[in-house]
Amino acid sequence: MNDLWQSIESTLTQYSLVTAFALVGAIVWLSYAASKRVTRGLMHGSAIAILIGLLLAYVGGIVTGGKKGIADIEFLAGIGLMGGAMLRDFAIVATAFGVRLDEFVKTGISGVVSLLVGVLASFFIGAMIAYAFGYRDAVSMTTIGGGAATYIVGPVTGTALGASSEVIALSVAAGLVKSMLVMIATPIVGKWIGLDNPRSALIFGGLMGTTSGVAGGLAATDEKLVPYGAMTATFYTGLGCLLGPSVVFVVFRSVFGS
């Protein structure tokens, strides 16, 4: 029996990226099945999949004592590549390619304003929460504020400003919580806020920003709206990465000191 497991483990390790795709595929399948049969669509499958991923990362860290979660298990090392920046950014850009630019142009000034308001409001709210919990320096406040924007903006901002690994981890956690909340809340409040056309989806994506949260939430509301929300959410991420380590940091430093 041991020889059989060693043979299987050796094969899984040799093709670790394929193993990662198979594992993630199985998790996504189970998550969407649970979403449909257990929550009746109120909690999107993506949100359930993220919860499972976080749980597995925790278990992996406890079992191995490492720093990469479940990717520290040798035959699951491919998850580290699959979940890396390259495939993440490819997925974001690929989703945004489904949009029609003429619909984006129709948003006019409201689309631009939604982006600016969404990014700056997230930085401000995140920074105020950080301040309330004792993080009073501009670097930490800006990094955690970036995490409140998205879990991509936080690490990018923190790395650029030289934030500690603890603060960067907090920014990622803040972004993940926001992403899950947006996924869960969007189908619930979608009809109340008029989220039923491309223009409103573009503005919504600009205000919320978290691409995964917006895409998951819109998929549970109306799949046809996903590319529009994802497009402005992608712009949101880029704008946050630009403004965070520069304009926002300078403002916070001038107000709260170094």
PDB file of C-alpha atoms in Angstrom:
ATOM      1  CA  MET A   1       0.000   0.000   0.000  1.00  0.00           C
ATOM      2  CA  ASN A   2       2.878   2.323   0.847  1.00  0.00           C
ATOM      3  CA  ASP A   3       4.527   1.584  -2.482  1.00  0.00           C
ATOM      4  CA  LEU A   4       1.296   2.439  -4.296  1.00  0.00           C
ATOM      5  CA  TRP A   5       0.957   5.768  -2.454  1.00  0.00           C
ATOM      6  CA  GLN A   6       4.616   6.621  -3.091  1.00  0.00           C
ATOM      7  CA  SER A   7       4.110   5.932  -6.785  1.00  0.00           C
ATOM      8  CA  ILE A   8       0.990   8.132  -6.878  1.00  0.00           C
ATOM      9  CA  GLU A   9       2.705  10.886  -4.889  1.00  0.00           C
ATOM     10  CA  SER A  10       5.714  10.789  -7.212  1.00  0.00           C
ATOM     11  CA  THR A  11       3.457  11.190 -10.264  1.00  0.00           C
ATOM     12  CA  LEU A  12       1.485  14.006  -8.648  1.00  0.00           C
ATOM     13  CA  THR A  13       4.715  15.778  -7.708  1.00  0.00           C
ATOM     14  CA  GLN A  14       6.179  15.404 -11.178  1.00  0.00           C
ATOM     15  CA  TYR A  15       3.068  16.957 -12.712  1.00  0.00           C
ATOM     16  CA  SER A  16       2.318  19.340  -9.839  1.00  0.00           C
ATOM     17  CA  LEU A  17       0.727  22.031 -12.011  1.00  0.00           C
ATOM     18  CA  VAL A  18      -1.672  19.497 -13.544  1.00  0.00           C
ATOM     19  CA  THR A  19      -2.395  18.287 -10.014  1.00  0.00           C
ATOM     20  CA  ALA A  20      -3.158  21.855  -8.972  1.00  0.00           C
ATOM     21  CA  PHE A  21      -5.618  22.335 -11.840  1.00  0.00           C
ATOM     22  CA  ALA A  22      -7.334  19.035 -10.979  1.00  0.00           C
ATOM     23  CA  LEU A  23      -7.640  19.938  -7.291  1.00  0.00           C
ATOM     24  CA  VAL A  24      -8.921  23.453  -7.959  1.00  0.00           C
ATOM     25  CA  GLY A  25     -11.349  22.090 -10.550  1.00  0.00           C
ATOM     26  CA  ALA A  26     -12.733  19.632  -8.008  1.00  0.00           C
ATOM     27  CA  ILE A  27     -13.081  22.376  -5.378  1.00  0.00           C
ATOM     28  CA  VAL A  28     -14.862  24.684  -7.816  1.00  0.00           C
ATOM     29  CA  TRP A  29     -17.226  21.881  -8.877  1.00  0.00           C
ATOM     30  CA  LEU A  30     -18.076  21.082  -5.258  1.00  0.00           C
ATOM     31  CA  SER A  31     -18.443  24.793  -4.418  1.00  0.00           C
ATOM     32  CA  TYR A  32     -20.895  25.471  -7.229  1.00  0.00           C
ATOM     33  CA  ALA A  33     -22.850  22.329  -6.347  1.00  0.00           C
ATOM     34  CA  ALA A  34     -23.066  23.514  -2.734  1.00  0.00           C
ATOM     35  CA  SER A  35     -24.085  26.986  -3.896  1.00  0.00           C
ATOM     36  CA  LYS A  36     -26.926  25.574  -5.977  1.00  0.00           C
ATOM     37  CA  ARG A  37     -28.208  22.904  -3.608  1.00  0.00           C
ATOM     38  CA  VAL A  38     -27.383  24.252  -0.148  1.00  0.00           C
ATOM     39  CA  THR A  39     -27.650  28.045  -0.439  1.00  0.00           C
ATOM     40  CA  ARG A  40     -29.966  28.030  -3.501  1.00  0.00           C
ATOM     41  CA  GLY A  41     -27.730  30.571  -5.242  1.00  0.00           C
ATOM     42  CA  LEU A  42     -27.675  33.142  -2.424  1.00  0.00           C
ATOM     43  CA  MET A  43     -23.983  32.457  -1.791  1.00  0.00           C
ATOM     44  CA  HIS A  44     -22.038  32.275  -5.028  1.00  0.00           C
ATOM     45  CA  GLY A  45     -19.850  29.276  -5.719  1.00  0.00           C
ATOM     46  CA  SER A  46     -16.775  31.513  -5.955  1.00  0.00           C
ATOM     47  CA  ALA A  47     -17.249  32.677  -2.365  1.00  0.00           C
ATOM     48  CA  ILE A  48     -17.520  29.088  -1.145  1.00  0.00           C
ATOM     49  CA  ALA A  49     -14.417  28.151  -3.144  1.00  0.00           C
ATOM     50  CA  ILE A  50     -12.467  31.005  -1.519  1.00  0.00           C
ATOM     51  CA  LEU A  51     -13.553  29.834   1.936  1.00  0.00           C
ATOM     52  CA  ILE A  52     -12.376  26.306   1.144  1.00  0.00           C
ATOM     53  CA  GLY A  53      -9.098  27.704  -0.216  1.00  0.00           C
ATOM     54  CA  LEU A  54      -8.483  29.710   2.961  1.00  0.00           C
ATOM     55  CA  LEU A  55      -9.229  26.658   5.095  1.00  0.00           C
ATOM     56  CA  LEU A  56      -6.831  24.502   3.061  1.00  0.00           C
ATOM     57  CA  ALA A  57      -4.143  27.197   3.291  1.00  0.00           C
ATOM     58  CA  TYR A  58      -4.541  27.201   7.075  1.00  0.00           C
ATOM     59  CA  VAL A  59      -4.404  23.407   7.283  1.00  0.00           C
ATOM     60  CA  GLY A  60      -1.361  23.332   5.000  1.00  0.00           C
ATOM     61  CA  GLY A  61       0.441  25.863   7.165  1.00  0.00           C
ATOM     62  CA  ILE A  62      -0.332  23.929  10.350  1.00  0.00           C
ATOM     63  CA  VAL A  63       0.680  20.553   8.893  1.00  0.00           C
ATOM     64  CA  THR A  64       3.935  21.678   7.263  1.00  0.00           C
ATOM     65  CA  GLY A  65       4.898  24.646   9.432  1.00  0.00           C
ATOM     66  CA  GLY A  66       5.714  26.502   6.220  1.00  0.00           C
ATOM     67  CA  LYS A  67       4.801  29.905   4.846  1.00  0.00           C
ATOM     68  CA  LYS A  68       3.054  29.050   1.574  1.00  0.00           C
ATOM     69  CA  GLY A  69       0.007  27.272   2.916  1.00  0.00           C
ATOM     70  CA  ILE A  70      -0.965  24.109   1.100  1.00  0.00           C
ATOM     71  CA  ALA A  71       1.689  24.773  -1.567  1.00  0.00           C
ATOM     72  CA  ASP A  72       4.305  23.683   1.014  1.00  0.00           C
ATOM     73  CA  ILE A  73       3.063  20.114   0.546  1.00  0.00           C
ATOM     74  CA  GLU A  74       5.390  18.814  -2.141  1.00  0.00           C
ATOM     75  CA  PHE A  75       2.889  17.264  -4.556  1.00  0.00           C
ATOM     76  CA  LEU A  76       0.681  20.380  -4.298  1.00  0.00           C
ATOM     77  CA  ALA A  77       3.502  22.826  -5.011  1.00  0.00           C
ATOM     78  CA  GLY A  78       1.890  23.603  -8.388  1.00  0.00           C
ATOM     79  CA  ILE A  79      -0.797  25.583  -6.552  1.00  0.00           C
ATOM     80  CA  GLY A  80       1.895  28.157  -5.781  1.00  0.00           C
ATOM     81  CA  LEU A  81       2.372  28.734  -9.515  1.00  0.00           C
ATOM     82  CA  MET A  82      -1.295  28.463 -10.391  1.00  0.00           C
ATOM     83  CA  GLY A  83      -2.202  31.022  -7.745  1.00  0.00           C
ATOM     84  CA  GLY A  84       0.669  33.328  -8.668  1.00  0.00           C
ATOM     85  CA  ALA A  85       0.515  36.737 -10.277  1.00  0.00           C
ATOM     86  CA  MET A  86       0.951  35.492 -13.859  1.00  0.00           C
ATOM     87  CA  LEU A  87      -2.191  33.365 -14.135  1.00  0.00           C
ATOM     88  CA  ARG A  88      -4.145  35.733 -11.885  1.00  0.00           C
ATOM     89  CA  ASP A  89      -3.492  38.714 -14.119  1.00  0.00           C
ATOM     90  CA  PHE A  90      -4.171  36.651 -17.228  1.00  0.00           C
ATOM     91  CA  ALA A  91      -7.585  35.657 -15.874  1.00  0.00           C
ATOM     92  CA  ILE A  92      -8.453  39.266 -14.995  1.00  0.00           C
ATOM     93  CA  VAL A  93      -7.474  40.580 -18.431  1.00  0.00           C
ATOM     94  CA  ALA A  94      -9.215  37.696 -20.222  1.00  0.00           C
ATOM     95  CA  THR A  95     -12.455  38.436 -18.370  1.00  0.00           C
ATOM     96  CA  ALA A  96     -12.303  42.129 -19.231  1.00  0.00           C
ATOM     97  CA  PHE A  97     -11.853  41.315 -22.943  1.00  0.00           C
ATOM     98  CA  GLY A  98     -15.505  40.260 -23.078  1.00  0.00           C
ATOM     99  CA  VAL A  99     -16.714  43.850 -22.742  1.00  0.00           C
ATOM    100  CA  ARG A 100     -17.952  46.124 -25.529  1.00  0.00           C
ATOM    101  CA  LEU A 101     -16.102  49.425 -25.441  1.00  0.00           C
ATOM    102  CA  ASP A 102     -19.091  51.369 -26.726  1.00  0.00           C
ATOM    103  CA  GLU A 103     -20.939  50.422 -23.525  1.00  0.00           C
ATOM    104  CA  PHE A 104     -18.029  51.728 -21.439  1.00  0.00           C
ATOM    105  CA  VAL A 105     -18.075  55.026 -23.357  1.00  0.00           C
ATOM    106  CA  LYS A 106     -21.777  55.388 -22.561  1.00  0.00           C
ATOM    107  CA  THR A 107     -20.995  55.658 -18.848  1.00  0.00           C
ATOM    108  CA  GLY A 108     -19.306  59.000 -19.557  1.00  0.00           C
ATOM    109  CA  ILE A 109     -18.110  60.968 -16.579  1.00  0.00           C
ATOM    110  CA  SER A 110     -19.993  58.696 -14.170  1.00  0.00           C
ATOM    111  CA  GLY A 111     -17.641  55.801 -14.979  1.00  0.00           C
ATOM    112  CA  VAL A 112     -14.549  57.903 -14.263  1.00  0.00           C
ATOM    113  CA  VAL A 113     -16.052  59.351 -11.090  1.00  0.00           C
ATOM    114  CA  SER A 114     -17.033  55.878  -9.845  1.00  0.00           C
ATOM    115  CA  LEU A 115     -13.422  54.730 -10.231  1.00  0.00           C
ATOM    116  CA  LEU A 116     -11.969  57.680  -8.339  1.00  0.00           C
ATOM    117  CA  VAL A 117     -14.594  57.598  -5.595  1.00  0.00           C
ATOM    118  CA  GLY A 118     -14.304  53.827  -5.213  1.00  0.00           C
ATOM    119  CA  VAL A 119     -10.507  53.801  -4.957  1.00  0.00           C
ATOM    120  CA  LEU A 120     -10.116  56.816  -2.668  1.00  0.00           C
ATOM    121  CA  ALA A 121     -13.022  55.829  -0.398  1.00  0.00           C
ATOM    122  CA  SER A 122     -11.558  52.333   0.062  1.00  0.00           C
ATOM    123  CA  PHE A 123      -8.139  53.729   0.952  1.00  0.00           C
ATOM    124  CA  PHE A 124      -9.687  56.152   3.440  1.00  0.00           C
ATOM    125  CA  ILE A 125     -11.954  53.584   5.123  1.00  0.00           C
ATOM    126  CA  GLY A 126      -9.176  51.001   5.333  1.00  0.00           C
ATOM    127  CA  ALA A 127      -6.747  53.554   6.741  1.00  0.00           C
ATOM    128  CA  MET A 128      -9.231  54.674   9.394  1.00  0.00           C
ATOM    129  CA  ILE A 129      -9.780  51.080  10.491  1.00  0.00           C
ATOM    130  CA  ALA A 130      -6.008  50.580  10.630  1.00  0.00           C
ATOM    131  CA  TYR A 131      -5.686  53.761  12.722  1.00  0.00           C
ATOM    132  CA  ALA A 132      -8.395  52.538  15.109  1.00  0.00           C
ATOM    133  CA  PHE A 133      -6.455  49.308  15.664  1.00  0.00           C
ATOM    134  CA  GLY A 134      -3.220  51.090  16.451  1.00  0.00           C
ATOM    135  CA  TYR A 135      -1.458  51.345  13.107  1.00  0.00           C
ATOM    136  CA  ARG A 136      -0.641  55.051  13.128  1.00  0.00           C
ATOM    137  CA  ASP A 137       2.234  55.307  10.615  1.00  0.00           C
ATOM    138  CA  ALA A 138       1.566  56.350   7.031  1.00  0.00           C
ATOM    139  CA  VAL A 139       3.120  53.211   5.506  1.00  0.00           C
ATOM    140  CA  SER A 140       0.895  50.802   7.445  1.00  0.00           C
ATOM    141  CA  MET A 141      -2.230  52.910   6.982  1.00  0.00           C
ATOM    142  CA  THR A 142      -1.671  53.204   3.234  1.00  0.00           C
ATOM    143  CA  THR A 143      -0.940  49.481   2.862  1.00  0.00           C
ATOM    144  CA  ILE A 144      -4.003  48.344   4.816  1.00  0.00           C
ATOM    145  CA  GLY A 145      -6.052  50.972   2.984  1.00  0.00           C
ATOM    146  CA  GLY A 146      -4.815  49.439  -0.264  1.00  0.00           C
ATOM    147  CA  GLY A 147      -5.970  46.043   0.976  1.00  0.00           C
ATOM    148  CA  ALA A 148      -9.417  47.520   1.577  1.00  0.00           C
ATOM    149  CA  ALA A 149      -9.348  48.460  -2.105  1.00  0.00           C
ATOM    150  CA  THR A 150      -8.349  44.979  -3.298  1.00  0.00           C
ATOM    151  CA  TYR A 151      -6.085  42.185  -2.107  1.00  0.00           C
ATOM    152  CA  ILE A 152      -3.843  43.004  -5.067  1.00  0.00           C
ATOM    153  CA  VAL A 153      -3.459  46.731  -4.395  1.00  0.00           C
ATOM    154  CA  GLY A 154      -2.531  46.116  -0.745  1.00  0.00           C
ATOM    155  CA  PRO A 155       0.570  43.947  -1.347  1.00  0.00           C
ATOM    156  CA  VAL A 156       1.689  46.072  -4.309  1.00  0.00           C
ATOM    157  CA  THR A 157       1.438  49.237  -2.204  1.00  0.00           C
ATOM    158  CA  GLY A 158       3.051  47.643   0.844  1.00  0.00           C
ATOM    159  CA  THR A 159       5.976  46.254  -1.147  1.00  0.00           C
ATOM    160  CA  ALA A 160       6.595  49.627  -2.788  1.00  0.00           C
ATOM    161  CA  LEU A 161       6.565  51.415   0.573  1.00  0.00           C
ATOM    162  CA  GLY A 162       8.582  48.808   2.480  1.00  0.00           C
ATOM    163  CA  ALA A 163       5.763  47.719   4.807  1.00  0.00           C
ATOM    164  CA  SER A 164       6.275  44.771   7.154  1.00  0.00           C
ATOM    165  CA  SER A 165       5.093  41.292   6.174  1.00  0.00           C
ATOM    166  CA  GLU A 166       2.537  41.452   8.993  1.00  0.00           C
ATOM    167  CA  VAL A 167       0.934  44.594   7.580  1.00  0.00           C
ATOM    168  CA  ILE A 168       0.963  43.200   4.034  1.00  0.00           C
ATOM    169  CA  ALA A 169      -0.725  40.025   5.296  1.00  0.00           C
ATOM    170  CA  LEU A 170      -3.400  42.156   6.962  1.00  0.00           C
ATOM    171  CA  SER A 171      -3.964  44.023   3.701  1.00  0.00           C
ATOM    172  CA  VAL A 172      -4.483  40.737   1.847  1.00  0.00           C
ATOM    173  CA  ALA A 173      -6.910  39.562   4.534  1.00  0.00           C
ATOM    174  CA  ALA A 174      -8.873  42.809   4.262  1.00  0.00           C
ATOM    175  CA  GLY A 175      -9.103  42.424   0.496  1.00  0.00           C
ATOM    176  CA  LEU A 176     -10.290  38.819   0.734  1.00  0.00           C
ATOM    177  CA  VAL A 177     -12.993  39.734   3.249  1.00  0.00           C
ATOM    178  CA  LYS A 178     -14.174  42.540   0.962  1.00  0.00           C
ATOM    179  CA  SER A 179     -14.180  40.219  -2.057  1.00  0.00           C
ATOM    180  CA  MET A 180     -16.322  37.642  -0.265  1.00  0.00           C
ATOM    181  CA  LEU A 181     -18.744  40.270   1.064  1.00  0.00           C
ATOM    182  CA  VAL A 182     -19.215  41.713  -2.420  1.00  0.00           C
ATOM    183  CA  MET A 183     -19.820  38.232  -3.867  1.00  0.00           C
ATOM    184  CA  ILE A 184     -22.428  37.418  -1.246  1.00  0.00           C
ATOM    185  CA  ALA A 185     -24.179  40.797  -1.100  1.00  0.00           C
ATOM    186  CA  THR A 186     -24.392  41.619  -4.823  1.00  0.00           C
ATOM    187  CA  PRO A 187     -27.140  39.133  -5.809  1.00  0.00           C
ATOM    188  CA  ILE A 188     -29.097  40.109  -2.688  1.00  0.00           C
ATOM    189  CA  VAL A 189     -29.107  43.872  -3.300  1.00  0.00           C
ATOM    190  CA  GLY A 190     -28.703  43.830  -7.088  1.00  0.00           C
ATOM    191  CA  LYS A 191     -32.350  44.453  -7.919  1.00  0.00           C
ATOM    192  CA  TRP A 192     -32.671  47.187  -5.281  1.00  0.00           C
ATOM    193  CA  ILE A 193     -29.806  49.226  -6.730  1.00  0.00           C
ATOM    194  CA  GLY A 194     -30.773  48.764 -10.379  1.00  0.00           C
ATOM    195  CA  LEU A 195     -27.964  46.374 -11.237  1.00  0.00           C
ATOM    196  CA  ASP A 196     -29.603  45.108 -14.422  1.00  0.00           C
ATOM    197  CA  ASN A 197     -27.784  46.771 -17.335  1.00  0.00           C
ATOM    198  CA  PRO A 198     -24.206  47.220 -18.620  1.00  0.00           C
ATOM    199  CA  ARG A 199     -23.979  50.866 -17.537  1.00  0.00           C
ATOM    200  CA  SER A 200     -24.862  50.153 -13.925  1.00  0.00           C
ATOM    201  CA  ALA A 201     -22.509  47.145 -13.940  1.00  0.00           C
ATOM    202  CA  LEU A 202     -19.637  49.344 -15.147  1.00  0.00           C
ATOM    203  CA  ILE A 203     -20.296  51.882 -12.388  1.00  0.00           C
ATOM    204  CA  PHE A 204     -20.688  49.115  -9.812  1.00  0.00           C
ATOM    205  CA  GLY A 205     -17.336  47.613 -10.810  1.00  0.00           C
ATOM    206  CA  GLY A 206     -15.724  51.029 -10.512  1.00  0.00           C
ATOM    207  CA  LEU A 207     -17.112  51.585  -7.030  1.00  0.00           C
ATOM    208  CA  MET A 208     -16.413  48.122  -5.593  1.00  0.00           C
ATOM    209  CA  GLY A 209     -13.181  47.389  -7.397  1.00  0.00           C
ATOM    210  CA  THR A 210     -12.498  43.841  -6.278  1.00  0.00           C
ATOM    211  CA  THR A 211     -12.486  41.977  -9.604  1.00  0.00           C
ATOM    212  CA  SER A 212     -13.144  38.522  -8.179  1.00  0.00           C
ATOM    213  CA  GLY A 213     -15.896  39.810  -5.881  1.00  0.00           C
ATOM    214  CA  VAL A 214     -17.574  41.847  -8.612  1.00  0.00           C
ATOM    215  CA  ALA A 215     -17.330  39.021 -11.161  1.00  0.00           C
ATOM    216  CA  GLY A 216     -18.678  36.435  -8.725  1.00  0.00           C
ATOM    217  CA  GLY A 217     -21.464  38.692  -7.513  1.00  0.00           C
ATOM    218  CA  LEU A 218     -22.542  39.693 -11.007  1.00  0.00           C
ATOM    219  CA  ALA A 219     -22.422  36.071 -12.163  1.00  0.00           C
ATOM    220  CA  ALA A 220     -24.978  35.261  -9.471  1.00  0.00           C
ATOM    221  CA  THR A 221     -27.051  38.304 -10.498  1.00  0.00           C
ATOM    222  CA  ASP A 222     -26.822  38.221 -14.307  1.00  0.00           C
ATOM    223  CA  GLU A 223     -23.943  36.528 -16.115  1.00  0.00           C
ATOM    224  CA  LYS A 224     -24.201  38.953 -19.054  1.00  0.00           C
ATOM    225  CA  LEU A 225     -23.070  41.797 -16.781  1.00  0.00           C
ATOM    226  CA  VAL A 226     -19.822  40.125 -15.666  1.00  0.00           C
ATOM    227  CA  PRO A 227     -17.485  41.524 -18.383  1.00  0.00           C
ATOM    228  CA  TYR A 228     -18.666  45.096 -17.787  1.00  0.00           C
ATOM    229  CA  GLY A 229     -18.180  45.032 -14.048  1.00  0.00           C
ATOM    230  CA  ALA A 230     -14.874  43.190 -14.439  1.00  0.00           C
ATOM    231  CA  MET A 231     -13.556  45.813 -16.851  1.00  0.00           C
ATOM    232  CA  THR A 232     -13.914  48.809 -14.529  1.00  0.00           C
ATOM    233  CA  ALA A 233     -12.869  46.657 -11.576  1.00  0.00           C
ATOM    234  CA  THR A 234      -9.649  45.890 -13.455  1.00  0.00           C
ATOM    235  CA  PHE A 235      -9.098  49.604 -14.090  1.00  0.00           C
ATOM    236  CA  TYR A 236      -9.780  50.127 -10.393  1.00  0.00           C
ATOM    237  CA  THR A 237      -6.971  47.730  -9.477  1.00  0.00           C
ATOM    238  CA  GLY A 238      -4.512  49.464 -11.782  1.00  0.00           C
ATOM    239  CA  LEU A 239      -5.513  52.907 -10.545  1.00  0.00           C
ATOM    240  CA  GLY A 240      -5.157  51.784  -6.933  1.00  0.00           C
ATOM    241  CA  CYS A 241      -1.668  50.408  -7.598  1.00  0.00           C
ATOM    242  CA  LEU A 242      -0.684  53.771  -9.115  1.00  0.00           C
ATOM    243  CA  LEU A 243      -2.247  56.069  -6.525  1.00  0.00           C
ATOM    244  CA  GLY A 244      -1.481  54.037  -3.394  1.00  0.00           C
ATOM    245  CA  PRO A 245       2.325  54.316  -3.181  1.00  0.00           C
ATOM    246  CA  SER A 246       2.283  57.879  -4.544  1.00  0.00           C
ATOM    247  CA  VAL A 247      -0.586  60.326  -4.039  1.00  0.00           C
ATOM    248  CA  VAL A 248      -2.383  58.507  -1.216  1.00  0.00           C
ATOM    249  CA  PHE A 249       0.837  57.852   0.706  1.00  0.00           C
ATOM    250  CA  VAL A 250       1.960  61.474   0.387  1.00  0.00           C
ATOM    251  CA  VAL A 251      -1.405  62.680   1.701  1.00  0.00           C
ATOM    252  CA  PHE A 252      -1.390  60.261   4.649  1.00  0.00           C
ATOM    253  CA  ARG A 253       2.208  61.125   5.499  1.00  0.00           C
ATOM    254  CA  SER A 254       1.441  64.837   5.484  1.00  0.00           C
ATOM    255  CA  VAL A 255      -1.550  64.300   7.789  1.00  0.00           C
ATOM    256  CA  PHE A 256      -0.341  61.560  10.139  1.00  0.00           C
ATOM    257  CA  GLY A 257       3.446  61.881   9.822  1.00  0.00           C
ATOM    258  CA  SER A 258       5.901  59.129   8.974  1.00  0.00           C
TER     259      SER A 258
END
